PDB file of C-alpha atoms and ligand atoms in Angstrom:
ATOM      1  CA  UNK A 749       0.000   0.000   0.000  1.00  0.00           C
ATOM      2  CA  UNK A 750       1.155   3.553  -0.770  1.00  0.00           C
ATOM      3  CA  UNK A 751       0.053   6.502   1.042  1.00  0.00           C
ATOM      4  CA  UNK A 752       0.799   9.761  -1.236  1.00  0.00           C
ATOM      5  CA  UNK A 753      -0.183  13.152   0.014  1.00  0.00           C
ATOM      6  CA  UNK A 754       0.047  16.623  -1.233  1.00  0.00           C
ATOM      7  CA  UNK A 755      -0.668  19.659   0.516  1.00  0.00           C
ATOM      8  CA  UNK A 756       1.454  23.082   1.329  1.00  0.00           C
ATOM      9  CA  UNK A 757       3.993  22.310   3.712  1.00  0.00           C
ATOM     10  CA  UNK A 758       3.710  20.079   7.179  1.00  0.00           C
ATOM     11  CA  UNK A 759       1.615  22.710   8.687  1.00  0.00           C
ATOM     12  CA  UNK A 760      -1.742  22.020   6.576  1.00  0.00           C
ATOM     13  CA  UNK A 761      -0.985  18.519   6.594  1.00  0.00           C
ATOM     14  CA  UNK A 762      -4.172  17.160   7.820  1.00  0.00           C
ATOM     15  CA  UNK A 763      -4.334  14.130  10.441  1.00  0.00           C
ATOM     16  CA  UNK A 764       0.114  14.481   9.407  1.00  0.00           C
ATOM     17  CA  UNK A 765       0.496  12.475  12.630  1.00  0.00           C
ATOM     18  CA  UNK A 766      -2.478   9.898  12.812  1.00  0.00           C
ATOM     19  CA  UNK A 767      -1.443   8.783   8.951  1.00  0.00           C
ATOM     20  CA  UNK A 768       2.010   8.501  10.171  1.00  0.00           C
ATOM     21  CA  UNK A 769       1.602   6.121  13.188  1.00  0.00           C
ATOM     22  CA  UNK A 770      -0.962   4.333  10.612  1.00  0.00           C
ATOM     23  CA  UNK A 771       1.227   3.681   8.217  1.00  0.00           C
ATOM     24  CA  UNK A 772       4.264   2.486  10.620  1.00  0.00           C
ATOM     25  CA  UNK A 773       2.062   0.052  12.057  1.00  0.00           C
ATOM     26  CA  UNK A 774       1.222  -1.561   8.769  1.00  0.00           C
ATOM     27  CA  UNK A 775       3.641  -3.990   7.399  1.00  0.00           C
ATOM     28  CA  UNK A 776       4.072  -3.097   3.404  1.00  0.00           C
ATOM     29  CA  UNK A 777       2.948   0.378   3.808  1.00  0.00           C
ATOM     30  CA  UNK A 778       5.200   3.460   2.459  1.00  0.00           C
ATOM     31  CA  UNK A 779       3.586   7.478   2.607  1.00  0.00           C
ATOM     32  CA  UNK A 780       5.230  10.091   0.492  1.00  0.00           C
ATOM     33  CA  UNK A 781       4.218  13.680   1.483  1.00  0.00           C
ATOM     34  CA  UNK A 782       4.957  16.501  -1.656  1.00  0.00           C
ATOM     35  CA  UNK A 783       4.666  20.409   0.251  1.00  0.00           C
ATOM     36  CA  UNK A 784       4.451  22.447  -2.620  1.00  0.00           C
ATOM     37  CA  UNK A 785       5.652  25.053  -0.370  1.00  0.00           C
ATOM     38  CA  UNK A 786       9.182  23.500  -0.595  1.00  0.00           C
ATOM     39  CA  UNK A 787       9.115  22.284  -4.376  1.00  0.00           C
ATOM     40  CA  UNK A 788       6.659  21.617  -7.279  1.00  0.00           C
ATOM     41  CA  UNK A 789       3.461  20.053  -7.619  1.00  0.00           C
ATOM     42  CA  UNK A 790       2.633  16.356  -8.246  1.00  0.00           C
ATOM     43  CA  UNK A 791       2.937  15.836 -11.860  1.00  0.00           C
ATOM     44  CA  UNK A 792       3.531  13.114 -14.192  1.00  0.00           C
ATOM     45  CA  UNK A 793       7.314  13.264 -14.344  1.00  0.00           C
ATOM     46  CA  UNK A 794       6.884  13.167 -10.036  1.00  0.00           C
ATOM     47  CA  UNK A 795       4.663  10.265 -10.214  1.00  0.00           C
ATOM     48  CA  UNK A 796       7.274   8.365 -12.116  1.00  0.00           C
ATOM     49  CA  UNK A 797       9.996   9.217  -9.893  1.00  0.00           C
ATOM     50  CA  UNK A 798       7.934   6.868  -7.385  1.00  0.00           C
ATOM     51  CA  UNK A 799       8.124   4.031  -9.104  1.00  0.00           C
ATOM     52  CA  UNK A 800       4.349   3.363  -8.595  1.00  0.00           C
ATOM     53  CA  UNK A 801       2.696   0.075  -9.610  1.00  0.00           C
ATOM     54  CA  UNK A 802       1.145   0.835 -12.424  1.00  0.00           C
ATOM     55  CA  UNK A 803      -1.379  -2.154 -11.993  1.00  0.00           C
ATOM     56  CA  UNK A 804      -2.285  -0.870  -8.746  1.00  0.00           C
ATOM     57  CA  UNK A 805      -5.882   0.290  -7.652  1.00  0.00           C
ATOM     58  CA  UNK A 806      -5.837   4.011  -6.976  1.00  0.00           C
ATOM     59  CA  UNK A 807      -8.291   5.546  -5.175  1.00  0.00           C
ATOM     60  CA  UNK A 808      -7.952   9.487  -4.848  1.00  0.00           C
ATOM     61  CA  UNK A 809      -9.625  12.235  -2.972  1.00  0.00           C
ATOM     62  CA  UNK A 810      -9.189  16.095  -3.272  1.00  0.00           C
ATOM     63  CA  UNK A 811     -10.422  19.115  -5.102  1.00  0.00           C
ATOM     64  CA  UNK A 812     -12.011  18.312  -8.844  1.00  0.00           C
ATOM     65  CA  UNK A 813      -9.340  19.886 -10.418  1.00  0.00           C
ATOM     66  CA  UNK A 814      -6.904  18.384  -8.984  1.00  0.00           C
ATOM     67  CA  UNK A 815      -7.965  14.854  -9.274  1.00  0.00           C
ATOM     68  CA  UNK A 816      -8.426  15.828 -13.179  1.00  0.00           C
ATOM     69  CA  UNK A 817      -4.752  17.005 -13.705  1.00  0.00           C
ATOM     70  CA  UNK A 818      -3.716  13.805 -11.436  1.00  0.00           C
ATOM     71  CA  UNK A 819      -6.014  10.936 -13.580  1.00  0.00           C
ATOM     72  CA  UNK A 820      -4.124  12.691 -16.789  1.00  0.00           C
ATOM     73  CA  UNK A 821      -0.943  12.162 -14.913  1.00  0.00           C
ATOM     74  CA  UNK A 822      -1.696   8.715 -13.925  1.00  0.00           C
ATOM     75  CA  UNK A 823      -2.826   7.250 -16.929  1.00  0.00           C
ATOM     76  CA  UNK A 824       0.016   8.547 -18.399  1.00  0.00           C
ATOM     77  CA  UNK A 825       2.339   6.487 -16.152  1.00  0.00           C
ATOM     78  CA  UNK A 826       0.061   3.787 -17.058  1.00  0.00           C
ATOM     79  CA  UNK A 827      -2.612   3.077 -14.973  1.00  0.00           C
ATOM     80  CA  UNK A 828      -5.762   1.840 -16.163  1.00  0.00           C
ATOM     81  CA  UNK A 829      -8.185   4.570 -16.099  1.00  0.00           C
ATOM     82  CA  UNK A 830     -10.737   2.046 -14.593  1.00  0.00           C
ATOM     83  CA  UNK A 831      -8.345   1.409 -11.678  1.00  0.00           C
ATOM     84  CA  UNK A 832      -8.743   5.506 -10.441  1.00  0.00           C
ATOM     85  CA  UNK A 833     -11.451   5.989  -8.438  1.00  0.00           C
ATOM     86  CA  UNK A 834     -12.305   9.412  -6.677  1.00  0.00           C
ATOM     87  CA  UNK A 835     -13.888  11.284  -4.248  1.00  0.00           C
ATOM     88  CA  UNK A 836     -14.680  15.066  -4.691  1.00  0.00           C
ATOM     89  CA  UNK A 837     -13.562  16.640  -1.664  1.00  0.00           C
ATOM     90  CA  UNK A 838     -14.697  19.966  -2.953  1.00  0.00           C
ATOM     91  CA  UNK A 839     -16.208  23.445  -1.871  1.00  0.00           C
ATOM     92  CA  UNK A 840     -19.569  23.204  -0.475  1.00  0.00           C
ATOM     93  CA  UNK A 841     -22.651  24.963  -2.354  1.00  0.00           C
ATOM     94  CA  UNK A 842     -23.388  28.806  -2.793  1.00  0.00           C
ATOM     95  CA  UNK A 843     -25.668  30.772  -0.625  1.00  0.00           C
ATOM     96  CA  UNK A 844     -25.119  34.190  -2.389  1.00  0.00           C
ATOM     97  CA  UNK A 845     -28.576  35.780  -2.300  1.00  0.00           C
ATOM     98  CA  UNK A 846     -29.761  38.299  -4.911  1.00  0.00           C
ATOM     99  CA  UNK A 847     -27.293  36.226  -7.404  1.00  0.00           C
ATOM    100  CA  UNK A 848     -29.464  34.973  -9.412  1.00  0.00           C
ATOM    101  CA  UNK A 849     -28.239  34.192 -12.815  1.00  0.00           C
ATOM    102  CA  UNK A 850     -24.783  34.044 -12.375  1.00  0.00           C
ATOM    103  CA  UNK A 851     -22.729  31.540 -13.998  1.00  0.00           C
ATOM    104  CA  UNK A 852     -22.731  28.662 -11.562  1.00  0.00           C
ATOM    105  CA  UNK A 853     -19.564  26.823 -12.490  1.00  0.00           C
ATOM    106  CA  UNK A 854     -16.904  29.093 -12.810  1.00  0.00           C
ATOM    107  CA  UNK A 855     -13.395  27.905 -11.718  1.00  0.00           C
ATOM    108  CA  UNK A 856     -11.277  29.118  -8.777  1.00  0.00           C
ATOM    109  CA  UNK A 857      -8.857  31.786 -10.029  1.00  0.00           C
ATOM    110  CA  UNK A 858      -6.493  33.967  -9.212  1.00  0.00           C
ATOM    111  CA  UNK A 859      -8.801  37.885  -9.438  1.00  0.00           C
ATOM    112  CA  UNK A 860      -8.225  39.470 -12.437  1.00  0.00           C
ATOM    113  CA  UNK A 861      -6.154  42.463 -12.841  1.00  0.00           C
ATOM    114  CA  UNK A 862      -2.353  43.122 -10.874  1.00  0.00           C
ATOM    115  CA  UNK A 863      -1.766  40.575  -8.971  1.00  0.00           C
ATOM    116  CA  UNK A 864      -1.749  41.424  -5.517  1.00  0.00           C
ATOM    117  CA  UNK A 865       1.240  41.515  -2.636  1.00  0.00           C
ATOM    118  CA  UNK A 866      -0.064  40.858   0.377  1.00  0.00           C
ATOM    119  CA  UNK A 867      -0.483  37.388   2.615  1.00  0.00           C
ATOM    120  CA  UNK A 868      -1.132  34.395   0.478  1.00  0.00           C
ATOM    121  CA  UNK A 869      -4.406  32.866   0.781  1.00  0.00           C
ATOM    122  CA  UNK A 870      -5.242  29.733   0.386  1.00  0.00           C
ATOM    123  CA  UNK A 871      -8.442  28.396  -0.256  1.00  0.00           C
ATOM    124  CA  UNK A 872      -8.130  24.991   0.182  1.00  0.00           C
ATOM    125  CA  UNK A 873     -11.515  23.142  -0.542  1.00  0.00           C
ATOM    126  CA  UNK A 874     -11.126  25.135  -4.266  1.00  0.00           C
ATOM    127  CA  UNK A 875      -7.382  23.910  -4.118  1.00  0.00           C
ATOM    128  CA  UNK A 876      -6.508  28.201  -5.119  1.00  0.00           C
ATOM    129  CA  UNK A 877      -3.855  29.964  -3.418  1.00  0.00           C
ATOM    130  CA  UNK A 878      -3.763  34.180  -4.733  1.00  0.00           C
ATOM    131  CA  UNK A 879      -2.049  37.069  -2.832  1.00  0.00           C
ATOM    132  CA  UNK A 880      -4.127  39.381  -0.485  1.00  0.00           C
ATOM    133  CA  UNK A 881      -4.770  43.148  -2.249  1.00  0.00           C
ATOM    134  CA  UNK A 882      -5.831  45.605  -0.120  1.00  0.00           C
ATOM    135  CA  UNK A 883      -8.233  46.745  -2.950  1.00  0.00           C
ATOM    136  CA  UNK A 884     -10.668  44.526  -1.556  1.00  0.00           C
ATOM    137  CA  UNK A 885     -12.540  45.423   1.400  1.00  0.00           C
ATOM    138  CA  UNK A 886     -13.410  41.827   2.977  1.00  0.00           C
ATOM    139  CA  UNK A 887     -12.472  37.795   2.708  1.00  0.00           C
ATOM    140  CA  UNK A 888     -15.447  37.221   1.312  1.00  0.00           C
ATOM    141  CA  UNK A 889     -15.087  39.934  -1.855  1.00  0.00           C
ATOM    142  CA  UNK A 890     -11.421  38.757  -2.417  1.00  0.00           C
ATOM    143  CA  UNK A 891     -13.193  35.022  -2.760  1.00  0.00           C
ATOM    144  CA  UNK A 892     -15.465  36.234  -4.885  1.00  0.00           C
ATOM    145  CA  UNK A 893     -13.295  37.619  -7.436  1.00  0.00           C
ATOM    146  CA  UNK A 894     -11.660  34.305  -7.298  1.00  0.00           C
ATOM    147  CA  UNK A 895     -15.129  32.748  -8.100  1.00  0.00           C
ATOM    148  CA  UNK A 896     -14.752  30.652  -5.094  1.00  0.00           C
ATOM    149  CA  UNK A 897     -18.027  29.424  -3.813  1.00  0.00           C
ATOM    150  CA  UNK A 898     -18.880  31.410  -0.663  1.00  0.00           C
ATOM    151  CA  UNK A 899     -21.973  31.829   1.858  1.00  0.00           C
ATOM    152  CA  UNK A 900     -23.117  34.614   2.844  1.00  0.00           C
ATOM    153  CA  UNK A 901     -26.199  37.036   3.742  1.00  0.00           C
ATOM    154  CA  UNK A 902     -25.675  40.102   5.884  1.00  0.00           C
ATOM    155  CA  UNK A 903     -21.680  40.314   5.376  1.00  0.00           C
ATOM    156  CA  UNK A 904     -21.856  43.212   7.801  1.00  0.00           C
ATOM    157  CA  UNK A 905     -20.948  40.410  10.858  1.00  0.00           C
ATOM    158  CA  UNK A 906     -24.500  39.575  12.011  1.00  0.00           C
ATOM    159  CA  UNK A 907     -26.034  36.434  10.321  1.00  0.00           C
ATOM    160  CA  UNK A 908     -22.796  34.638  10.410  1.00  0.00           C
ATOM    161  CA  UNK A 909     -23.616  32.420   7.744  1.00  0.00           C
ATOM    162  CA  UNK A 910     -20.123  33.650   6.049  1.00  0.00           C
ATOM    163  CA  UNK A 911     -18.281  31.630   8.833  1.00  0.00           C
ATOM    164  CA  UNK A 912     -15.430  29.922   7.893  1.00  0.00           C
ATOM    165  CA  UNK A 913     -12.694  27.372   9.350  1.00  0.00           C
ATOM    166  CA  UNK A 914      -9.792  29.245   9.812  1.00  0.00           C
ATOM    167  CA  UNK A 915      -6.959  26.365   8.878  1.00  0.00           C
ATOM    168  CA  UNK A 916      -3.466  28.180   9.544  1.00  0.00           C
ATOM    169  CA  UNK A 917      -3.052  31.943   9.795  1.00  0.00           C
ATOM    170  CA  UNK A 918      -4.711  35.284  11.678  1.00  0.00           C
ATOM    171  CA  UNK A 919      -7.148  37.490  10.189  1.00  0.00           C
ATOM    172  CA  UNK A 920      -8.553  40.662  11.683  1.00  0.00           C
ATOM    173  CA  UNK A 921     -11.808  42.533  11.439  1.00  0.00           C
ATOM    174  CA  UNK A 922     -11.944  45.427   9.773  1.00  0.00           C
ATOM    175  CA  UNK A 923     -15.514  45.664  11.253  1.00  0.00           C
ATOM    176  CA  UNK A 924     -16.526  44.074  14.986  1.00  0.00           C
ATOM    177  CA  UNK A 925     -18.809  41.227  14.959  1.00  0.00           C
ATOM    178  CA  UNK A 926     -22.208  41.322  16.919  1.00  0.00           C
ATOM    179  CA  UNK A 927     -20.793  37.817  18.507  1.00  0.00           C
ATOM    180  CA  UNK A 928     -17.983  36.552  18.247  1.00  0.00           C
ATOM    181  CA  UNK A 929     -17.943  33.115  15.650  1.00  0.00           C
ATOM    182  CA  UNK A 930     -16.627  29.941  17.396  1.00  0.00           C
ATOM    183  CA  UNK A 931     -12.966  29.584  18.115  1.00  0.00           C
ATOM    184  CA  UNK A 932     -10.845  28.445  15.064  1.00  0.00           C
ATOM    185  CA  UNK A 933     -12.976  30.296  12.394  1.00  0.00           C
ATOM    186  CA  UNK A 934     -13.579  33.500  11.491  1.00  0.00           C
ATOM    187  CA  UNK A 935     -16.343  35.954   9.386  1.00  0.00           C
ATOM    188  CA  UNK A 936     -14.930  36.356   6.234  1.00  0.00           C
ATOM    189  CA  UNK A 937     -17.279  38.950   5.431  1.00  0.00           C
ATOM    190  CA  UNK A 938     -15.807  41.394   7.716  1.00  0.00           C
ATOM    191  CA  UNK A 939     -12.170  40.018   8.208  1.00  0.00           C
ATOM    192  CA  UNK A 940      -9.170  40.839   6.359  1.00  0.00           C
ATOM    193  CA  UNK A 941      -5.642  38.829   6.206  1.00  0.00           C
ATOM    194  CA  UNK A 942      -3.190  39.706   9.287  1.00  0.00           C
ATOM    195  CA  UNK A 943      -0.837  37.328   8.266  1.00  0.00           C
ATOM    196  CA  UNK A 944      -0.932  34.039   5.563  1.00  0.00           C
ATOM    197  CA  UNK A 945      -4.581  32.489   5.243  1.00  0.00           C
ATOM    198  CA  UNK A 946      -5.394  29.297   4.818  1.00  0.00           C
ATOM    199  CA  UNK A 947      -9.649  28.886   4.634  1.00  0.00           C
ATOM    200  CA  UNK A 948     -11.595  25.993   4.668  1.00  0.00           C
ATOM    201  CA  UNK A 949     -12.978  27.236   1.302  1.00  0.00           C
TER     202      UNK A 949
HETATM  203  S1  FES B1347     -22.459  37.369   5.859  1.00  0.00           S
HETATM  204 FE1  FES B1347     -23.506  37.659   7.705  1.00  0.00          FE
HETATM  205  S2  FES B1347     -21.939  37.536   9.176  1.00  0.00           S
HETATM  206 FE2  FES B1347     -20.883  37.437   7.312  1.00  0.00          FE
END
């Protein structure tokens, strides 16, 4: 069994030390972690460099583009497509009132116009990372330029329906909350980054 994993660096490596002790205890098991933080992505040339079984069942889970660009890569190493199976771990659905008739399946990207210098943020359900601008006034207008799928209602703080996991990172409010949202996540409506983001988005 091979365990491979890709995420930023060790820090948003999720259940890092459960899959760990898992995998030690297991007699034929090997993990390989890939932090894009530290080098590039998975790709087909990477995949090779494993030296996976190519007659192996695969069964992936992660964002839908991902597990596109990683089937390509895979059957090009020679898997048989039927072997890949997958699980959309993917951003949940839109509550956007009053946005009726907008195009529901536009892609995670980067906002148009200059790039921005501030924190990264990473939206990690949508699999997008794009640097904080100060342009935009709120979390929740920087993910929607990036035509990631938010929730929202009031976004002046109230409803809270905008709250989000915070994964790694600080964010302040730009405007107080009536109530605070539970520890660990934050109203992305009225926050801003403080330092890098990483959402549960
Ligand atoms: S949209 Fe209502 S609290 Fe953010």
């Amino acid at each position: 069994m091979v365990w491979l994993h890709t995420t930023r660096d060790r820090a948003s490596h999720a259940f890092a030390d459960e899959v760990d002790e898992l995998i030690a205890s297991l007699p034929h098991a090997t993990a390989h972690y890939v932090y894009t933080a530290d080098g590039p992505r998975l790709s087909a040339a990477s995949l090779a460099a494993l030296r996976l079984p190519a007659d192996a069942a695969v069964y992936m889970c992660g964002p839908d583009s991902f597990m596109v660009g990683m089937r390509e890569a895979l059957v090009a190493n020679g898997f048989d497509p039927a072997s890949i199976h997958s699980e959309l771990f993917g951003a949940r659905p839109r509550i956007n009132p009053g946005a009726v008739g907008a195009p529901e399946e536009a892609h995670p990207h980067v906002p148009d116009g200059a790039p921005g210098t501030g924190p990264a943020v990473t939206f990690s359900r949508s699999g997008l990372t794009a640097h904080w601008s100060p342009r935009f006034t709120s979390l929740l207008e920087f993910a929607e330029a990036c035509d990631v799928p938010t929730r929202y209602s009031c976004r002046s703080g109230v409803c809270h329906i905008c709250v989000t996991e915070v994964v790694s990172g600080t964010a302040d409010y730009t405007q107080e909350p009536l109530e605070e949202p539970p520890a660990g996540s934050v109203l992305v409506c009225s926050a801003v980054p403080r330092t890098e983001l990483v959402l549960d988005l």
